[in-house]
Tab-separated table of C-alpha atoms (C1' of nucleotides) in Angstrom:
chain	number	residue	atom	x	y	z
A	69	MET	CA	-30.224	-31.976	27.352
A	70	GLU	CA	-31.086	-28.260	26.584
A	71	ASN	CA	-29.438	-26.010	28.885
A	72	PRO	CA	-30.666	-22.598	27.223
A	73	ARG	CA	-27.737	-20.725	28.960
A	74	GLN	CA	-25.195	-23.806	28.389
A	75	ASP	CA	-25.237	-25.174	25.097
A	76	THR	CA	-22.460	-24.204	23.961
A	77	LYS	CA	-21.872	-25.800	20.641
A	78	ALA	CA	-25.207	-23.998	19.637
A	79	ARG	CA	-23.434	-20.434	20.355
A	80	ILE	CA	-20.303	-21.998	18.414
A	81	VAL	CA	-21.902	-22.076	15.343
A	82	ASP	CA	-24.387	-18.900	15.761
A	83	ASN	CA	-20.453	-16.873	16.371
A	84	ALA	CA	-19.167	-18.744	13.617
A	85	VAL	CA	-22.232	-17.977	11.722
A	86	GLN	CA	-21.737	-13.863	12.076
A	87	MET	CA	-17.950	-13.813	12.168
A	88	PHE	CA	-17.800	-15.918	8.483
A	89	SER	CA	-20.463	-14.035	7.012
A	90	ALA	CA	-18.858	-10.141	7.925
A	91	LYS	CA	-15.273	-11.673	7.091
A	92	ASN	CA	-14.527	-14.792	5.637
A	93	TYR	CA	-14.144	-18.245	6.504
A	94	GLU	CA	-9.944	-17.912	6.110
A	95	ARG	CA	-9.981	-14.591	8.245
A	96	VAL	CA	-11.807	-15.921	11.220
A	97	THR	CA	-9.756	-17.642	13.487
A	98	MET	CA	-10.583	-20.486	16.109
A	99	ARG	CA	-8.949	-17.713	18.661
A	100	ASP	CA	-11.363	-15.209	17.147
A	101	ILE	CA	-14.247	-17.793	17.517
A	102	ALA	CA	-13.443	-18.724	20.986
A	103	ALA	CA	-13.153	-15.238	21.908
A	104	ALA	CA	-16.601	-14.370	20.360
A	105	VAL	CA	-18.029	-17.593	22.579
A	106	GLY	CA	-16.021	-16.510	25.824
A	107	ILE	CA	-13.912	-20.349	25.966
A	108	LYS	CA	-10.315	-20.401	24.963
A	109	ALA	CA	-9.429	-21.910	21.020
A	110	ALA	CA	-8.928	-25.326	22.704
A	111	SER	CA	-12.363	-26.126	24.161
A	112	LEU	CA	-13.699	-25.547	20.951
A	113	TYR	CA	-12.174	-29.301	20.182
A	114	SER	CA	-14.486	-30.459	22.672
A	115	HIS	CA	-17.524	-29.443	20.532
A	116	PHE	CA	-15.917	-30.130	17.176
A	117	LYS	CA	-13.407	-31.766	15.504
A	118	SER	CA	-12.226	-29.028	13.634
A	119	LYS	CA	-12.633	-25.818	12.208
A	120	ASP	CA	-14.128	-27.440	8.586
A	121	ASP	CA	-16.411	-28.990	11.514
A	122	ILE	CA	-18.206	-25.864	12.700
A	123	LEU	CA	-18.848	-25.085	9.063
A	124	THR	CA	-20.686	-28.006	8.669
A	125	GLY	CA	-22.929	-27.720	11.894
A	126	VAL	CA	-23.522	-23.926	10.285
A	127	TYR	CA	-24.941	-25.826	7.144
A	128	GLU	CA	-26.813	-28.238	9.244
A	129	LEU	CA	-28.575	-25.772	11.329
A	130	PHE	CA	-29.335	-23.939	7.648
A	131	GLU	CA	-31.332	-26.852	6.542
A	132	GLU	CA	-33.072	-27.611	9.952
A	133	THR	CA	-34.210	-24.010	10.275
A	134	ALA	CA	-35.343	-24.160	6.236
A	135	ALA	CA	-37.249	-27.199	7.118
A	136	GLY	CA	-39.324	-25.242	9.723
A	137	ILE	CA	-40.235	-22.661	7.378
A	138	ARG	CA	-40.289	-24.168	4.403
A	139	PRO	CA	-44.659	-23.431	2.911
A	140	SER	CA	-45.557	-27.183	2.306
A	141	PRO	CA	-46.818	-27.940	-1.552
A	142	ALA	CA	-50.197	-27.774	-0.579
A	143	ALA	CA	-50.138	-23.837	1.235
A	144	LEU	CA	-48.044	-22.744	-1.962
A	145	ILE	CA	-51.342	-24.243	-4.376
A	146	ALA	CA	-53.812	-22.379	-1.990
A	147	MET	CA	-51.427	-18.938	-2.443
A	148	ALA	CA	-51.734	-19.570	-5.810
A	149	GLU	CA	-55.752	-19.945	-5.987
A	150	THR	CA	-56.386	-17.470	-3.558
A	151	ALA	CA	-53.715	-14.899	-2.682
A	152	PRO	CA	-53.825	-11.900	-4.934
A	153	PRO	CA	-51.346	-12.696	-7.689
A	154	LYS	CA	-47.616	-10.927	-6.890
A	155	GLN	CA	-48.264	-11.856	-3.290
A	156	ALA	CA	-48.734	-15.768	-4.113
A	157	VAL	CA	-45.292	-14.863	-6.209
A	158	GLY	CA	-43.585	-12.857	-3.673
A	159	SER	CA	-44.501	-15.991	-1.208
A	160	ALA	CA	-42.076	-18.221	-2.948
A	161	PHE	CA	-38.698	-16.154	-1.827
A	162	PHE	CA	-39.911	-16.966	1.725
A	163	TYR	CA	-36.355	-17.102	3.508
A	164	PHE	CA	-34.686	-14.045	1.270
A	165	ARG	CA	-36.626	-11.715	2.352
A	166	PRO	CA	-33.838	-9.081	3.884
A	167	THR	CA	-36.222	-8.493	6.582
A	168	ASP	CA	-36.352	-11.545	8.439
A	169	HIS	CA	-34.206	-14.995	8.859
A	170	GLU	CA	-31.136	-12.759	8.647
A	171	LYS	CA	-29.176	-15.529	10.151
A	172	MET	CA	-29.822	-17.854	6.903
A	173	LEU	CA	-28.954	-15.120	4.244
A	174	ARG	CA	-25.525	-14.820	6.275
A	175	ILE	CA	-24.823	-18.700	6.294
A	176	LEU	CA	-25.919	-18.366	2.022
A	177	ASN	CA	-23.664	-15.903	1.628
A	178	ILE	CA	-21.069	-18.004	3.425
A	179	ALA	CA	-22.055	-20.320	1.470
A	180	TYR	CA	-21.447	-18.411	-1.842
A	181	MET	CA	-17.945	-17.322	-0.432
A	182	MET	CA	-16.663	-20.928	-0.258
A	183	SER	CA	-18.089	-21.912	-3.274
A	184	GLY	CA	-14.609	-21.074	-5.089
A	185	SER	CA	-13.171	-24.119	-3.088
A	186	ASP	CA	-15.029	-25.890	-1.423
A	187	ARG	CA	-17.312	-28.781	-2.999
A	188	ARG	CA	-19.628	-29.087	-0.564
A	189	SER	CA	-20.533	-25.363	0.035
A	190	ARG	CA	-20.847	-25.073	-3.759
A	191	GLU	CA	-23.713	-27.747	-3.867
A	192	PHE	CA	-25.392	-26.133	-0.581
A	193	PHE	CA	-25.983	-22.699	-2.707
A	194	GLN	CA	-27.080	-23.941	-6.122
A	195	ARG	CA	-29.642	-26.032	-4.151
A	196	HIS	CA	-30.817	-23.430	-1.723
A	197	VAL	CA	-30.368	-20.306	-4.082
A	198	PHE	CA	-31.173	-21.316	-7.278
A	199	ASP	CA	-33.080	-24.797	-7.887
A	200	ALA	CA	-35.434	-24.694	-4.750
A	201	PRO	CA	-36.731	-21.305	-5.323
A	202	ARG	CA	-36.831	-21.995	-9.146
A	203	LEU	CA	-39.075	-24.742	-8.145
A	204	TYR	CA	-41.178	-23.013	-6.074
A	205	ALA	CA	-41.790	-19.846	-7.834
A	206	GLY	CA	-42.162	-21.348	-11.005
A	207	ASN	CA	-45.018	-23.928	-9.926
A	208	ILE	CA	-46.552	-21.117	-8.025
A	209	LEU	CA	-46.409	-18.993	-11.743
A	210	ARG	CA	-47.645	-21.922	-14.097
A	211	LYS	CA	-50.268	-22.158	-11.721
A	212	LEU	CA	-51.195	-18.701	-11.964
A	213	VAL	CA	-51.565	-19.180	-15.146
A	214	SER	CA	-53.163	-21.748	-16.059
A	215	LEU	CA	-55.794	-20.714	-13.491
A	216	GLY	CA	-56.273	-17.238	-15.880
A	217	ARG	CA	-55.353	-15.611	-12.676
A	218	ILE	CA	-52.582	-13.723	-14.489
A	219	GLU	CA	-51.144	-12.953	-18.395
A	220	PRO	CA	-49.083	-15.440	-19.623
A	221	LEU	CA	-45.141	-14.652	-19.415
A	222	ASP	CA	-42.106	-16.202	-19.997
A	223	ILE	CA	-41.797	-17.982	-17.133
A	224	GLU	CA	-38.328	-19.210	-17.277
A	225	ASN	CA	-36.828	-15.749	-18.328
A	226	PHE	CA	-39.008	-14.687	-15.274
A	227	LEU	CA	-37.461	-17.351	-12.834
A	228	VAL	CA	-33.718	-16.522	-14.201
A	229	LEU	CA	-34.396	-12.577	-13.473
A	230	GLN	CA	-36.009	-13.482	-10.089
A	231	THR	CA	-33.222	-15.709	-8.882
A	232	TYR	CA	-30.599	-12.938	-9.848
A	233	PHE	CA	-32.042	-10.746	-8.546
A	234	CYS	CA	-32.830	-12.424	-4.759
A	235	PHE	CA	-28.934	-13.766	-5.115
A	236	GLY	CA	-27.901	-10.428	-5.414
A	237	ALA	CA	-29.687	-9.198	-2.605
A	238	ILE	CA	-28.503	-11.929	-0.520
A	239	LEU	CA	-24.722	-11.322	-1.208
A	240	ARG	CA	-25.371	-7.568	-1.099
A	241	SER	CA	-27.182	-7.613	2.188
A	242	PHE	CA	-23.686	-8.465	4.357
A	243	THR	CA	-21.547	-5.866	2.684
A	244	PRO	CA	-20.832	-3.558	5.924
A	245	GLY	CA	-22.298	-0.603	5.752
A	246	VAL	CA	-24.885	-1.171	3.263
A	247	SER	CA	-28.817	-1.298	4.111
A	248	VAL	CA	-30.356	-3.315	1.717
A	249	ARG	CA	-33.650	-3.208	2.763
A	250	GLU	CA	-35.412	-0.050	1.334
A	251	GLU	CA	-33.746	-1.582	-2.461
A	252	TRP	CA	-34.694	-5.166	-1.849
A	253	GLU	CA	-38.643	-3.572	-1.915
A	254	SER	CA	-37.875	-1.413	-4.813
A	255	GLY	CA	-36.015	-3.978	-6.916
A	256	LEU	CA	-39.554	-6.346	-5.915
A	257	ASN	CA	-41.249	-3.812	-7.438
A	258	ALA	CA	-40.027	-3.541	-10.304
A	259	LEU	CA	-39.919	-6.968	-10.692
A	260	LEU	CA	-43.367	-7.946	-9.639
A	261	GLU	CA	-44.542	-5.574	-12.936
A	262	LEU	CA	-43.786	-8.147	-15.083
A	263	ILE	CA	-46.731	-9.761	-13.169
A	264	ARG	CA	-49.960	-8.654	-14.637
A	265	SER	CA	-52.977	-9.500	-12.855
A	266	THR	CA	-55.961	-10.351	-15.246
A	267	GLU	CA	-58.430	-9.328	-12.148
A	268	GLN	CA	-59.688	-6.067	-11.387
A	269	GLU	CA	-57.164	-4.427	-8.670
A	270	HIS	CA	-58.666	-3.360	-5.139
B	86	MET	CA	9.099	-0.657	-22.757
B	87	GLU	CA	7.204	-3.493	-23.434
B	88	ASN	CA	9.038	-6.352	-23.911
B	89	PRO	CA	5.792	-8.663	-24.534
B	90	ARG	CA	7.443	-11.784	-23.847
B	91	GLN	CA	8.891	-10.524	-20.893
B	92	ASP	CA	6.310	-8.016	-18.809
B	93	THR	CA	6.808	-10.069	-15.950
B	94	LYS	CA	4.389	-7.826	-13.645
B	95	ALA	CA	1.645	-8.209	-16.537
B	96	ARG	CA	1.860	-11.809	-16.348
B	97	ILE	CA	1.742	-11.832	-12.448
B	98	VAL	CA	-1.303	-9.695	-12.456
B	99	ASP	CA	-3.288	-11.613	-15.351
B	100	ASN	CA	-2.666	-14.852	-13.145
B	101	ALA	CA	-3.334	-13.511	-9.887
B	102	VAL	CA	-6.777	-12.094	-11.278
B	103	GLN	CA	-7.729	-15.888	-12.960
B	104	MET	CA	-6.799	-17.253	-9.610
B	105	PHE	CA	-7.914	-15.295	-6.919
B	106	SER	CA	-11.406	-15.234	-8.740
B	107	ALA	CA	-11.602	-18.792	-8.991
B	108	LYS	CA	-10.707	-19.569	-5.353
B	109	ASN	CA	-10.246	-16.393	-3.301
B	110	TYR	CA	-7.475	-14.544	-1.922
B	111	GLU	CA	-6.173	-16.025	1.305
B	112	ARG	CA	-6.350	-19.510	-0.199
B	113	VAL	CA	-4.333	-18.427	-2.922
B	114	THR	CA	-0.543	-18.209	-2.191
B	115	MET	CA	2.544	-16.672	-3.154
B	116	ARG	CA	4.542	-19.844	-4.249
B	117	ASP	CA	0.878	-20.558	-5.965
B	118	ILE	CA	1.302	-17.245	-8.224
B	119	ALA	CA	4.840	-17.560	-9.159
B	120	ALA	CA	4.449	-21.060	-9.879
B	121	ALA	CA	1.489	-20.560	-12.301
B	122	VAL	CA	3.641	-17.641	-13.548
B	123	GLY	CA	6.774	-20.069	-13.844
B	124	ILE	CA	9.425	-18.218	-11.418
B	125	LYS	CA	10.211	-18.739	-7.472
B	126	ALA	CA	8.022	-17.286	-4.888
B	127	ALA	CA	10.883	-14.849	-4.024
B	128	SER	CA	10.812	-12.976	-7.328
B	129	LEU	CA	7.681	-11.825	-6.954
B	130	TYR	CA	9.031	-9.123	-4.293
B	131	SER	CA	11.373	-7.843	-7.513
B	132	HIS	CA	7.734	-6.301	-9.028
B	133	PHE	CA	5.487	-6.379	-5.790
B	134	LYS	CA	6.479	-5.215	-2.532
B	135	SER	CA	3.526	-7.290	-1.034
B	136	LYS	CA	0.843	-9.940	-1.730
B	137	ASP	CA	-1.475	-7.118	-1.064
B	138	ASP	CA	0.068	-4.700	-3.769
B	139	ILE	CA	-0.223	-7.654	-6.309
B	140	LEU	CA	-4.277	-6.728	-5.469
B	141	THR	CA	-3.617	-3.372	-5.755
B	142	GLY	CA	-1.936	-3.822	-9.287
B	143	VAL	CA	-5.251	-5.978	-9.870
B	144	TYR	CA	-7.582	-3.020	-9.429
B	145	GLU	CA	-5.014	-0.713	-11.044
B	146	LEU	CA	-5.435	-3.012	-14.327
B	147	PHE	CA	-9.690	-2.431	-14.423
B	148	GLU	CA	-9.368	1.023	-13.953
B	149	GLU	CA	-7.261	1.334	-16.914
B	150	THR	CA	-9.299	-1.245	-18.624
B	151	ALA	CA	-12.378	0.096	-17.959
B	152	ALA	CA	-11.145	3.660	-19.041
B	153	GLY	CA	-11.476	2.129	-22.713
B	154	ILE	CA	-13.832	0.866	-23.171
B	155	ARG	CA	-16.248	3.107	-21.272
B	156	PRO	CA	-18.741	4.633	-23.632
B	157	SER	CA	-18.752	8.555	-23.835
B	158	PRO	CA	-21.349	10.621	-22.505
B	159	ALA	CA	-22.039	11.664	-25.805
B	160	ALA	CA	-21.788	8.519	-27.222
B	161	LEU	CA	-24.853	7.213	-24.611
B	162	ILE	CA	-26.595	10.505	-25.581
B	163	ALA	CA	-26.606	9.051	-29.079
B	164	MET	CA	-27.869	5.341	-28.695
B	165	ALA	CA	-30.651	7.129	-26.424
B	166	GLU	CA	-31.789	9.247	-29.584
B	167	THR	CA	-31.650	6.847	-32.461
B	168	ALA	CA	-31.025	3.041	-31.409
B	169	PRO	CA	-33.862	0.753	-30.569
B	170	PRO	CA	-34.720	1.830	-26.838
B	171	LYS	CA	-33.984	-2.247	-25.633
B	172	GLN	CA	-30.773	-1.997	-27.188
B	173	ALA	CA	-29.934	1.867	-25.729
B	174	VAL	CA	-30.397	0.600	-22.110
B	175	GLY	CA	-28.273	-2.846	-22.886
B	176	SER	CA	-25.625	-0.400	-23.439
B	177	ALA	CA	-25.364	0.988	-20.071
B	178	PHE	CA	-24.057	-2.428	-18.870
B	179	PHE	CA	-20.955	-2.478	-21.217
B	180	TYR	CA	-18.298	-4.285	-19.047
B	181	PHE	CA	-20.844	-6.664	-17.656
B	182	ARG	CA	-21.754	-8.847	-19.994
B	183	PRO	CA	-20.203	-12.313	-19.517
B	184	THR	CA	-19.010	-13.106	-22.707
B	185	ASP	CA	-17.267	-10.338	-23.357
B	186	HIS	CA	-14.195	-8.405	-20.779
B	187	GLU	CA	-14.250	-11.841	-18.629
B	188	LYS	CA	-10.860	-10.411	-16.934
B	189	MET	CA	-13.049	-7.451	-15.565
B	190	LEU	CA	-15.873	-9.900	-14.083
B	191	ARG	CA	-13.306	-11.663	-12.369
B	192	ILE	CA	-11.998	-8.550	-10.895
B	193	LEU	CA	-15.262	-7.321	-9.508
B	194	ASN	CA	-15.751	-11.127	-8.179
B	195	ILE	CA	-12.485	-10.811	-6.403
B	196	ALA	CA	-13.231	-7.584	-5.125
B	197	TYR	CA	-17.248	-8.642	-3.842
B	198	MET	CA	-15.013	-10.766	-2.199
B	199	MET	CA	-12.803	-9.034	-0.247
B	200	SER	CA	-15.316	-6.751	0.534
B	201	GLY	CA	-16.494	-7.938	4.129
B	202	SER	CA	-12.388	-7.903	4.851
B	203	ASP	CA	-10.899	-4.773	2.796
B	204	ARG	CA	-12.557	-1.538	2.442
B	205	ARG	CA	-10.659	-0.787	-0.662
B	206	SER	CA	-12.157	-3.482	-2.023
B	207	ARG	CA	-15.262	-2.834	-1.229
B	208	GLU	CA	-15.227	0.892	-2.404
B	209	PHE	CA	-13.874	-0.590	-5.462
B	210	PHE	CA	-17.021	-2.743	-5.658
B	211	GLN	CA	-19.331	-0.077	-5.272
B	212	ARG	CA	-18.217	2.373	-7.413
B	213	HIS	CA	-17.575	0.014	-9.904
B	214	VAL	CA	-21.038	-2.419	-10.336
B	215	PHE	CA	-23.683	-0.102	-8.195
B	216	ASP	CA	-22.719	3.778	-8.446
B	217	ALA	CA	-21.341	3.830	-11.874
B	218	PRO	CA	-23.998	1.653	-13.726
B	219	ARG	CA	-26.828	3.022	-12.123
B	220	LEU	CA	-25.569	6.925	-13.208
B	221	TYR	CA	-25.201	5.574	-16.832
B	222	ALA	CA	-28.253	3.413	-17.433
B	223	GLY	CA	-30.341	6.496	-15.342
B	224	ASN	CA	-29.075	8.868	-17.757
B	225	ILE	CA	-30.498	6.663	-20.515
B	226	LEU	CA	-33.556	5.620	-19.588
B	227	ARG	CA	-34.176	9.437	-18.317
B	228	LYS	CA	-33.304	10.326	-21.960
B	229	LEU	CA	-35.264	7.643	-23.169
B	230	VAL	CA	-38.780	8.820	-21.809
B	231	SER	CA	-38.112	12.536	-22.286
B	232	LEU	CA	-37.703	11.994	-26.122
B	233	GLY	CA	-41.079	10.155	-25.825
B	234	ARG	CA	-39.259	7.217	-26.714
B	235	ILE	CA	-40.639	4.620	-24.144
B	236	GLU	CA	-43.469	4.920	-21.723
B	237	PRO	CA	-43.044	5.825	-18.574
B	238	LEU	CA	-41.781	3.706	-15.893
B	239	ASP	CA	-40.302	3.845	-12.232
B	240	ILE	CA	-36.867	4.463	-13.258
B	241	GLU	CA	-35.029	4.174	-9.415
B	242	ASN	CA	-37.462	0.432	-9.127
B	243	PHE	CA	-36.014	-0.319	-12.664
B	244	LEU	CA	-32.612	0.881	-11.749
B	245	VAL	CA	-32.199	-1.420	-8.590
B	246	LEU	CA	-33.734	-4.624	-10.370
B	247	GLN	CA	-31.216	-3.935	-12.764
B	248	THR	CA	-28.115	-3.610	-10.745
B	249	TYR	CA	-29.033	-6.386	-8.779
B	250	PHE	CA	-29.363	-8.496	-11.327
B	251	CYS	CA	-26.034	-7.540	-12.945
B	252	PHE	CA	-24.389	-7.886	-9.703
B	253	GLY	CA	-25.594	-11.361	-9.514
B	254	ALA	CA	-25.019	-12.278	-13.019
B	255	ILE	CA	-20.921	-11.468	-11.859
B	256	LEU	CA	-20.974	-13.221	-9.045
B	257	ARG	CA	-22.545	-16.255	-10.672
B	258	SER	CA	-20.160	-16.461	-13.508
B	259	PHE	CA	-17.281	-17.721	-11.464
B	260	THR	CA	-19.101	-20.150	-9.731
B	261	PRO	CA	-17.301	-23.586	-11.039
B	262	GLY	CA	-19.415	-25.474	-12.959
B	263	VAL	CA	-21.893	-22.899	-14.092
B	264	SER	CA	-22.225	-21.335	-17.560
B	265	VAL	CA	-23.859	-18.022	-17.269
B	266	ARG	CA	-24.577	-16.620	-20.390
B	267	GLU	CA	-27.592	-18.030	-21.527
B	268	GLU	CA	-28.892	-17.305	-18.094
B	269	TRP	CA	-27.720	-13.697	-18.522
B	270	GLU	CA	-29.519	-13.440	-22.063
B	271	SER	CA	-33.169	-15.058	-20.358
B	272	GLY	CA	-32.873	-12.298	-17.551
B	273	LEU	CA	-31.889	-9.619	-19.493
B	274	ASN	CA	-34.772	-10.957	-21.982
B	275	ALA	CA	-37.283	-10.717	-19.030
B	276	LEU	CA	-35.879	-7.200	-17.476
B	277	LEU	CA	-35.835	-5.672	-20.732
B	278	GLU	CA	-39.807	-6.653	-21.037
B	279	LEU	CA	-40.470	-3.459	-18.254
B	280	ILE	CA	-39.268	-1.039	-21.289
B	281	ARG	CA	-42.480	-0.344	-23.216
B	282	SER	CA	-41.178	1.302	-26.708
B	283	THR	CA	-43.415	3.930	-28.186
B	284	GLU	CA	-42.199	3.091	-31.458
B	285	GLN	CA	-43.395	0.625	-33.488
B	286	GLU	CA	-41.229	-2.895	-33.474
B	287	HIS	CA	-39.353	-3.303	-36.887
C	3	DG	C1'	-15.579	-29.084	29.588
C	4	DT	C1'	-12.503	-25.737	29.965
C	5	DC	C1'	-7.685	-24.910	30.958
C	6	DT	C1'	-2.104	-23.861	29.608
C	7	DA	C1'	1.731	-25.475	27.082
C	8	DT	C1'	3.031	-26.444	23.149
C	9	DA	C1'	3.896	-28.955	18.869
C	10	DC	C1'	3.104	-29.034	13.486
C	11	DT	C1'	2.703	-26.579	9.814
C	12	DT	C1'	2.339	-23.258	6.290
C	13	DA	C1'	2.608	-18.964	4.334
C	14	DG	C1'	4.389	-13.936	3.640
C	15	DA	C1'	8.469	-11.834	3.593
C	16	DT	C1'	13.803	-11.057	3.501
C	17	DA	C1'	19.279	-11.569	2.828
C	18	DG	C1'	22.342	-12.511	-0.396
C	19	DA	C1'	24.765	-15.015	-3.985
C	20	DC	C1'	24.520	-15.372	-9.257
D	203	DG	C1'	15.577	-10.057	-12.065
D	204	DT	C1'	16.455	-14.391	-10.196
D	205	DC	C1'	17.772	-18.352	-7.240
D	206	DT	C1'	18.006	-20.613	-2.646
D	207	DA	C1'	18.496	-20.644	1.490
D	208	DT	C1'	15.919	-18.439	5.872
D	209	DC	C1'	13.465	-16.229	8.505
D	210	DT	C1'	9.096	-15.026	11.526
D	211	DA	C1'	4.182	-14.676	12.344
D	212	DA	C1'	0.477	-16.894	12.533
D	213	DG	C1'	-3.598	-20.308	12.942
D	214	DT	C1'	-5.028	-25.224	13.364
D	215	DA	C1'	-5.052	-28.577	16.428
D	216	DT	C1'	-3.599	-31.768	20.672
D	217	DA	C1'	-1.650	-33.331	25.207
D	218	DG	C1'	-2.088	-33.382	29.863
D	219	DA	C1'	-3.663	-31.393	34.422
D	220	DC	C1'	-7.657	-29.389	36.715
DNA sequence: GTCTATACTTAGATAGAC
DNA sequence: GTCTATCTAAGTATAGAC
């Protein structure tokens, strides 16, 4: 079923992710995608019934990959109970680290750019960048506070700041010529200053 | 020279700002803009020589407005010397408050969406969202620290977090159906927790 | 599943009358 | 400066042979 050299459908999606995130959906033509894959535009229609359908394929790829790397609720609780507090909070970001999962970030960037005119993209973006991370980080923070491992803080405000920081870093990371990695580390360090451990540092 | 009812050129730019930020440059047609202004598409070409030229007009509007509201270096120093520290830092954001200068934020949003394929937009965005605010806030923070009005902090890290937070809030503010105002206040409160005044609170 | 050829549509831009 | 009419280019998508 899976002929690795031959899975044209997957290669179309991969190339579309690269190109849509680097330029923007409307400025990437079916001919562009076909050329990157090494086929003719008409052949794309053997795999996807429209350009919009390729975008659907892109979002499906994200969902599948996310399902594979998402920490389980049990793992999150374990983190909150035993890992160093700052690390526990950091773990809630999973696919946001610009160093990992670059393809995932590219897809989120595409979804943002489509948000203005495509409802599906808007909801996808909301779900993955705002709702889910806020839920994860919120659970970890509440657990850390209730365990007395960190000093109490305004969790809602923290979550907003954290979410917007991630949001900014995601979008920033695909501006041509910008390397967001050091900035990600810097910003994260500043953000985690807000988490004050009650335990002695090693 | 300025016939307020009749300055079609300015009305074209205003409508273009609304429409480009709500949808995205490529999905707004010359016919759309003309219809919003109340003229025919061909008439746009009496005011601008191309669609791209309208975008130039949009950025020029931003530059002119920014020049009018930018605090002077002297005003910033005065802020750092006398205003409550958190307020002084907050003042470095000037046109980022989602409650004010909505048109400015819309223009920044347009520039972001164009960044992938338009160098001028990319440089414009970099200048106004990253370089200038970082310079302003950095100067205020260094002044506050050197005056002993706040406890020392890692200014570089703080600036990264601050810049990305603003960046996120700007972009977020034009996602349809999202009201960013309360979140802006929440995130800003969290961010300013990192600024610790050495003076007694009122 | 891929190709060539082409249909169809839309968008940016121009010509020229008023 | 605005209009109607129109040109031209480009992009999505289809038809039908191999």
